[in-house]
mmCIF file of C-alpha atoms in Angstrom:
data_model
loop_
_atom_site.group_PDB
_atom_site.id
_atom_site.type_symbol
_atom_site.label_atom_id
_atom_site.label_comp_id
_atom_site.label_asym_id
_atom_site.label_seq_id
_atom_site.Cartn_x
_atom_site.Cartn_y
_atom_site.Cartn_z
ATOM 1 C CA GLU D 1 -72.716 -115.580 -31.355
ATOM 2 C CA ASP D 2 -75.603 -114.829 -33.716
ATOM 3 C CA GLN D 3 -78.753 -114.242 -31.718
ATOM 4 C CA VAL D 4 -82.322 -112.993 -32.123
ATOM 5 C CA THR D 5 -84.449 -111.953 -29.143
ATOM 6 C CA GLN D 6 -88.122 -111.050 -29.352
ATOM 7 C CA SER D 7 -90.251 -109.238 -26.811
ATOM 8 C CA PRO D 8 -92.728 -109.454 -25.326
ATOM 9 C CA GLU D 9 -93.307 -113.229 -25.400
ATOM 10 C CA ALA D 10 -97.067 -112.665 -25.366
ATOM 11 C CA LEU D 11 -99.242 -109.627 -25.982
ATOM 12 C CA ARG D 12 -102.966 -109.246 -25.448
ATOM 13 C CA LEU D 13 -104.735 -106.338 -27.137
ATOM 14 C CA GLN D 14 -108.259 -105.126 -27.525
ATOM 15 C CA GLU D 15 -109.494 -104.666 -31.065
ATOM 16 C CA GLY D 16 -108.302 -101.251 -32.266
ATOM 17 C CA GLU D 17 -105.553 -100.950 -29.618
ATOM 18 C CA SER D 18 -102.282 -100.283 -31.465
ATOM 19 C CA SER D 19 -98.940 -101.621 -30.210
ATOM 20 C CA SER D 20 -95.445 -102.718 -31.262
ATOM 21 C CA LEU D 21 -93.454 -105.954 -31.176
ATOM 22 C CA ASN D 22 -89.683 -105.840 -30.783
ATOM 23 C CA CYS D 23 -86.921 -107.942 -32.367
ATOM 24 C CA SER D 24 -83.313 -107.308 -31.334
ATOM 25 C CA TYR D 25 -80.456 -109.053 -33.096
ATOM 26 C CA THR D 26 -76.713 -109.568 -32.873
ATOM 27 C CA VAL D 27 -75.099 -110.656 -36.125
ATOM 28 C CA SER D 28 -72.137 -109.311 -38.049
ATOM 29 C CA GLY D 29 -72.962 -107.926 -41.443
ATOM 30 C CA LEU D 30 -76.748 -107.996 -41.520
ATOM 31 C CA ARG D 31 -77.981 -109.499 -44.791
ATOM 32 C CA GLY D 32 -81.655 -108.983 -44.202
ATOM 33 C CA LEU D 33 -84.193 -109.224 -41.393
ATOM 34 C CA PHE D 34 -87.351 -111.236 -41.951
ATOM 35 C CA TRP D 35 -90.765 -111.117 -40.316
ATOM 36 C CA TYR D 36 -93.130 -114.084 -40.490
ATOM 37 C CA ARG D 37 -96.621 -114.734 -39.181
ATOM 38 C CA GLN D 38 -97.422 -118.234 -37.902
ATOM 39 C CA ASP D 39 -100.864 -119.590 -37.082
ATOM 40 C CA PRO D 40 -101.116 -122.551 -34.670
ATOM 41 C CA GLY D 41 -99.947 -125.803 -36.263
ATOM 42 C CA LYS D 42 -99.126 -124.114 -39.582
ATOM 43 C CA GLY D 43 -95.933 -123.089 -41.331
ATOM 44 C CA PRO D 44 -94.617 -119.510 -41.069
ATOM 45 C CA GLU D 45 -96.067 -117.089 -43.622
ATOM 46 C CA PHE D 46 -93.624 -114.549 -45.061
ATOM 47 C CA LEU D 47 -94.492 -110.911 -44.302
ATOM 48 C CA PHE D 48 -91.496 -108.597 -44.853
ATOM 49 C CA THR D 49 -87.796 -108.397 -45.578
ATOM 50 C CA LEU D 50 -85.792 -105.357 -44.430
ATOM 51 C CA TYR D 51 -82.197 -104.858 -45.531
ATOM 52 C CA SER D 52 -80.909 -101.539 -44.208
ATOM 53 C CA ALA D 53 -81.360 -99.250 -41.212
ATOM 54 C CA GLY D 54 -84.153 -96.764 -41.789
ATOM 55 C CA GLU D 55 -86.048 -99.019 -44.139
ATOM 56 C CA GLU D 56 -89.798 -99.437 -43.603
ATOM 57 C CA LYS D 57 -92.324 -101.862 -45.140
ATOM 58 C CA GLU D 58 -96.102 -101.859 -44.779
ATOM 59 C CA LYS D 59 -98.844 -104.401 -45.345
ATOM 60 C CA GLU D 60 -102.405 -103.657 -44.286
ATOM 61 C CA ARG D 61 -102.292 -102.949 -40.527
ATOM 62 C CA LEU D 62 -98.641 -103.973 -40.157
ATOM 63 C CA LYS D 63 -95.552 -101.820 -40.533
ATOM 64 C CA ALA D 64 -92.000 -103.091 -40.024
ATOM 65 C CA THR D 65 -89.057 -100.814 -39.313
ATOM 66 C CA LEU D 66 -85.334 -101.493 -38.929
ATOM 67 C CA THR D 67 -82.470 -99.896 -36.984
ATOM 68 C CA LYS D 68 -78.876 -101.085 -36.632
ATOM 69 C CA LYS D 69 -79.725 -103.197 -33.592
ATOM 70 C CA GLU D 70 -83.436 -103.961 -33.709
ATOM 71 C CA SER D 71 -86.631 -104.106 -35.692
ATOM 72 C CA PHE D 72 -90.158 -103.213 -34.721
ATOM 73 C CA LEU D 73 -93.405 -104.600 -36.040
ATOM 74 C CA HIS D 74 -96.065 -101.968 -35.475
ATOM 75 C CA ILE D 75 -99.668 -103.083 -35.589
ATOM 76 C CA THR D 76 -102.257 -100.353 -36.040
ATOM 77 C CA ALA D 77 -105.898 -100.854 -35.019
ATOM 78 C CA PRO D 78 -105.572 -104.660 -34.857
ATOM 79 C CA LYS D 79 -108.443 -107.021 -35.527
ATOM 80 C CA PRO D 80 -109.060 -110.505 -34.056
ATOM 81 C CA GLU D 81 -107.805 -112.060 -37.305
ATOM 82 C CA ASP D 82 -104.369 -110.568 -36.597
ATOM 83 C CA SER D 83 -104.027 -113.016 -33.685
ATOM 84 C CA ALA D 84 -100.995 -115.228 -34.384
ATOM 85 C CA THR D 85 -97.367 -115.727 -33.438
ATOM 86 C CA TYR D 86 -95.010 -113.279 -35.129
ATOM 87 C CA LEU D 87 -91.491 -114.536 -35.780
ATOM 88 C CA CYS D 88 -88.376 -112.524 -36.576
ATOM 89 C CA ALA D 89 -85.302 -114.068 -38.259
ATOM 90 C CA VAL D 90 -81.905 -113.110 -39.655
ATOM 91 C CA PRO D 91 -79.412 -115.062 -41.790
ATOM 92 C CA GLY D 92 -76.445 -116.187 -39.688
ATOM 93 C CA GLN D 93 -72.852 -115.272 -40.409
ATOM 94 C CA ALA D 94 -72.040 -118.726 -41.791
ATOM 95 C CA GLY D 95 -74.494 -118.757 -44.669
ATOM 96 C CA THR D 96 -78.159 -118.303 -45.458
ATOM 97 C CA ALA D 97 -79.622 -120.412 -42.653
ATOM 98 C CA LEU D 98 -82.167 -118.336 -40.747
ATOM 99 C CA ILE D 99 -81.805 -117.763 -37.017
ATOM 100 C CA PHE D 100 -85.213 -117.262 -35.442
ATOM 101 C CA GLY D 101 -86.384 -115.647 -32.260
ATOM 102 C CA LYS D 102 -88.921 -117.482 -30.102
ATOM 103 C CA GLY D 103 -91.703 -115.267 -31.379
ATOM 104 C CA THR D 104 -94.355 -113.000 -29.906
ATOM 105 C CA THR D 105 -97.832 -114.492 -29.552
ATOM 106 C CA LEU D 106 -100.409 -111.810 -30.215
ATOM 107 C CA SER D 107 -104.028 -112.194 -29.092
ATOM 108 C CA VAL D 108 -106.561 -109.601 -30.194
ATOM 109 C CA SER D 109 -110.007 -109.713 -28.616
ATOM 110 C CA SER D 110 -113.141 -107.980 -29.846
ATOM 111 C CA ASP U 1 -98.777 -121.344 -58.427
ATOM 112 C CA ALA U 2 -98.401 -123.997 -55.747
ATOM 113 C CA GLY U 3 -96.279 -122.985 -52.830
ATOM 114 C CA VAL U 4 -94.067 -125.285 -50.798
ATOM 115 C CA THR U 5 -95.767 -128.626 -50.166
ATOM 116 C CA GLN U 6 -94.933 -131.240 -47.542
ATOM 117 C CA SER U 7 -96.053 -134.777 -46.811
ATOM 118 C CA PRO U 8 -97.321 -136.337 -44.706
ATOM 119 C CA THR U 9 -99.233 -133.817 -42.599
ATOM 120 C CA HIS U 10 -99.014 -135.860 -39.419
ATOM 121 C CA LEU U 11 -96.993 -138.877 -38.409
ATOM 122 C CA ILE U 12 -96.828 -141.005 -35.275
ATOM 123 C CA LYS U 13 -93.788 -143.220 -34.643
ATOM 124 C CA THR U 14 -92.287 -145.107 -31.728
ATOM 125 C CA ARG U 15 -88.826 -144.699 -30.257
ATOM 126 C CA GLY U 16 -86.077 -146.306 -32.301
ATOM 127 C CA GLN U 17 -87.982 -146.213 -35.575
ATOM 128 C CA GLN U 18 -86.971 -144.336 -38.697
ATOM 129 C CA VAL U 19 -88.980 -141.690 -40.548
ATOM 130 C CA THR U 20 -88.868 -139.976 -43.951
ATOM 131 C CA LEU U 21 -90.473 -136.615 -44.601
ATOM 132 C CA ARG U 22 -90.925 -135.134 -48.057
ATOM 133 C CA CYS U 23 -90.933 -131.635 -49.521
ATOM 134 C CA SER U 24 -91.587 -130.079 -52.913
ATOM 135 C CA PRO U 25 -90.281 -126.523 -53.265
ATOM 136 C CA LYS U 26 -92.118 -123.552 -54.698
ATOM 137 C CA SER U 27 -91.863 -123.373 -58.472
ATOM 138 C CA GLY U 28 -88.618 -121.707 -59.554
ATOM 139 C CA HIS U 29 -86.802 -122.320 -56.259
ATOM 140 C CA ASP U 30 -83.659 -124.439 -56.254
ATOM 141 C CA THR U 31 -82.678 -124.308 -52.585
ATOM 142 C CA VAL U 32 -84.413 -126.354 -49.897
ATOM 143 C CA SER U 33 -83.889 -126.015 -46.146
ATOM 144 C CA TRP U 34 -85.284 -128.035 -43.249
ATOM 145 C CA TYR U 35 -86.149 -126.699 -39.813
ATOM 146 C CA GLN U 36 -87.352 -128.286 -36.582
ATOM 147 C CA GLN U 37 -89.812 -126.359 -34.419
ATOM 148 C CA ALA U 38 -90.526 -127.526 -30.889
ATOM 149 C CA LEU U 39 -93.654 -126.295 -29.145
ATOM 150 C CA GLY U 40 -93.325 -122.666 -28.064
ATOM 151 C CA GLN U 41 -89.970 -122.207 -29.797
ATOM 152 C CA GLY U 42 -88.780 -120.642 -33.011
ATOM 153 C CA PRO U 43 -87.704 -122.919 -35.885
ATOM 154 C CA GLN U 44 -84.180 -124.390 -35.611
ATOM 155 C CA PHE U 45 -82.131 -124.898 -38.780
ATOM 156 C CA ILE U 46 -81.280 -128.529 -39.603
ATOM 157 C CA PHE U 47 -79.635 -128.352 -43.044
ATOM 158 C CA GLN U 48 -79.843 -126.874 -46.512
ATOM 159 C CA TYR U 49 -79.583 -128.450 -49.962
ATOM 160 C CA TYR U 50 -78.612 -126.863 -53.242
ATOM 161 C CA GLU U 51 -77.702 -128.667 -56.464
ATOM 162 C CA GLU U 52 -78.344 -132.014 -54.744
ATOM 163 C CA GLU U 53 -75.670 -131.414 -52.106
ATOM 164 C CA GLU U 54 -75.831 -130.503 -48.433
ATOM 165 C CA ARG U 55 -74.443 -126.965 -48.306
ATOM 166 C CA GLN U 56 -74.923 -125.977 -44.691
ATOM 167 C CA ARG U 57 -75.780 -127.870 -41.540
ATOM 168 C CA GLY U 58 -77.041 -126.808 -38.146
ATOM 169 C CA ASN U 59 -76.311 -128.360 -34.780
ATOM 170 C CA PHE U 60 -78.136 -131.654 -35.315
ATOM 171 C CA PRO U 61 -76.739 -135.198 -34.928
ATOM 172 C CA ASP U 62 -75.963 -137.532 -37.819
ATOM 173 C CA ARG U 63 -79.273 -139.297 -37.195
ATOM 174 C CA PHE U 64 -80.705 -136.474 -39.280
ATOM 175 C CA SER U 65 -79.902 -136.844 -42.962
ATOM 176 C CA GLY U 66 -81.351 -135.602 -46.197
ATOM 177 C CA HIS U 67 -81.411 -135.744 -49.917
ATOM 178 C CA GLN U 68 -82.289 -133.461 -52.799
ATOM 179 C CA PHE U 69 -83.457 -134.827 -56.124
ATOM 180 C CA PRO U 70 -82.835 -133.428 -59.629
ATOM 181 C CA ASN U 71 -86.320 -131.855 -59.634
ATOM 182 C CA TYR U 72 -85.297 -129.938 -56.438
ATOM 183 C CA SER U 73 -87.645 -131.882 -54.163
ATOM 184 C CA SER U 74 -86.139 -133.084 -50.918
ATOM 185 C CA GLU U 75 -86.396 -135.682 -48.177
ATOM 186 C CA LEU U 76 -85.516 -135.507 -44.499
ATOM 187 C CA ASN U 77 -84.648 -138.801 -42.816
ATOM 188 C CA VAL U 78 -84.402 -139.296 -39.084
ATOM 189 C CA ASN U 79 -83.048 -142.585 -37.702
ATOM 190 C CA ALA U 80 -83.302 -144.056 -34.215
ATOM 191 C CA LEU U 81 -86.100 -141.713 -33.179
ATOM 192 C CA LEU U 82 -86.069 -140.240 -29.685
ATOM 193 C CA LEU U 83 -88.961 -138.769 -27.733
ATOM 194 C CA GLY U 84 -87.273 -135.376 -28.105
ATOM 195 C CA ASP U 85 -87.594 -135.561 -31.879
ATOM 196 C CA SER U 86 -91.312 -134.829 -31.541
ATOM 197 C CA ALA U 87 -91.810 -131.486 -33.271
ATOM 198 C CA LEU U 88 -93.159 -129.677 -36.311
ATOM 199 C CA TYR U 89 -90.758 -130.184 -39.211
ATOM 200 C CA LEU U 90 -90.744 -127.358 -41.690
ATOM 201 C CA CYS U 91 -89.407 -127.258 -45.206
ATOM 202 C CA ALA U 92 -88.486 -123.915 -46.771
ATOM 203 C CA SER U 93 -87.512 -123.045 -50.308
ATOM 204 C CA GLY U 94 -86.092 -119.909 -51.802
ATOM 205 C CA SER U 95 -83.669 -118.163 -54.058
ATOM 206 C CA GLY U 96 -81.221 -115.853 -52.329
ATOM 207 C CA THR U 97 -81.913 -115.250 -48.644
ATOM 208 C CA VAL U 98 -85.731 -115.099 -48.635
ATOM 209 C CA ARG U 99 -87.335 -118.354 -47.526
ATOM 210 C CA PHE U 100 -90.933 -119.489 -48.015
ATOM 211 C CA PHE U 101 -92.177 -122.210 -45.721
ATOM 212 C CA GLY U 102 -94.436 -125.183 -46.236
ATOM 213 C CA PRO U 103 -97.259 -126.192 -43.886
ATOM 214 C CA GLY U 104 -95.042 -128.582 -41.947
ATOM 215 C CA THR U 105 -95.187 -132.203 -40.840
ATOM 216 C CA ARG U 106 -96.156 -132.841 -37.219
ATOM 217 C CA LEU U 107 -94.070 -135.773 -35.943
ATOM 218 C CA THR U 108 -95.028 -137.427 -32.676
ATOM 219 C CA VAL U 109 -92.662 -140.008 -31.170
ATOM 220 C CA LEU U 110 -94.169 -142.307 -28.519
#
């Protein structure tokens, strides 16, 4: 069964304290792994797509990496404005419908 | 360039009623998907439309139906509303596997 699991569920950081979010997946024939940021009550905002093991993408303080079984979202020197829920998703075997994890809620305090 | 737009922003209905939600995709996108997001959960795939036909469907009852128009915009209809249908309904558009989400419609069923 296609599945995406994210950990931790919640993460509290001090401003400037770097950390990583994990996304593990089980799907046959990975056709991309997607990271989104979601603010409360808003729609998910697209961040990155990764397609093959070893691939890395960066955007400001965020860097996403991919292995054959999991992806990491590294956040370097976070700021309070990075506080949000970060969602990971993969297309299922049956088509292009995205299967999402439950997300990691990040809180960064100054 | 306008992104994905959805209407209305919020909606309150009572059990047993019917509701219609609307979505306009991002310019250049021909595929529209709908997702349901309960509080504290990741989005769950409802169905996907391409060329005015339902191409893929998630594990949702027949009370959930949709339509895509020639201009690629889409509607989500839910009949016989239940309390458990209260959620954020997200529309996503894309070409290929990448999906861009709208701001969502918050549906509350009383």
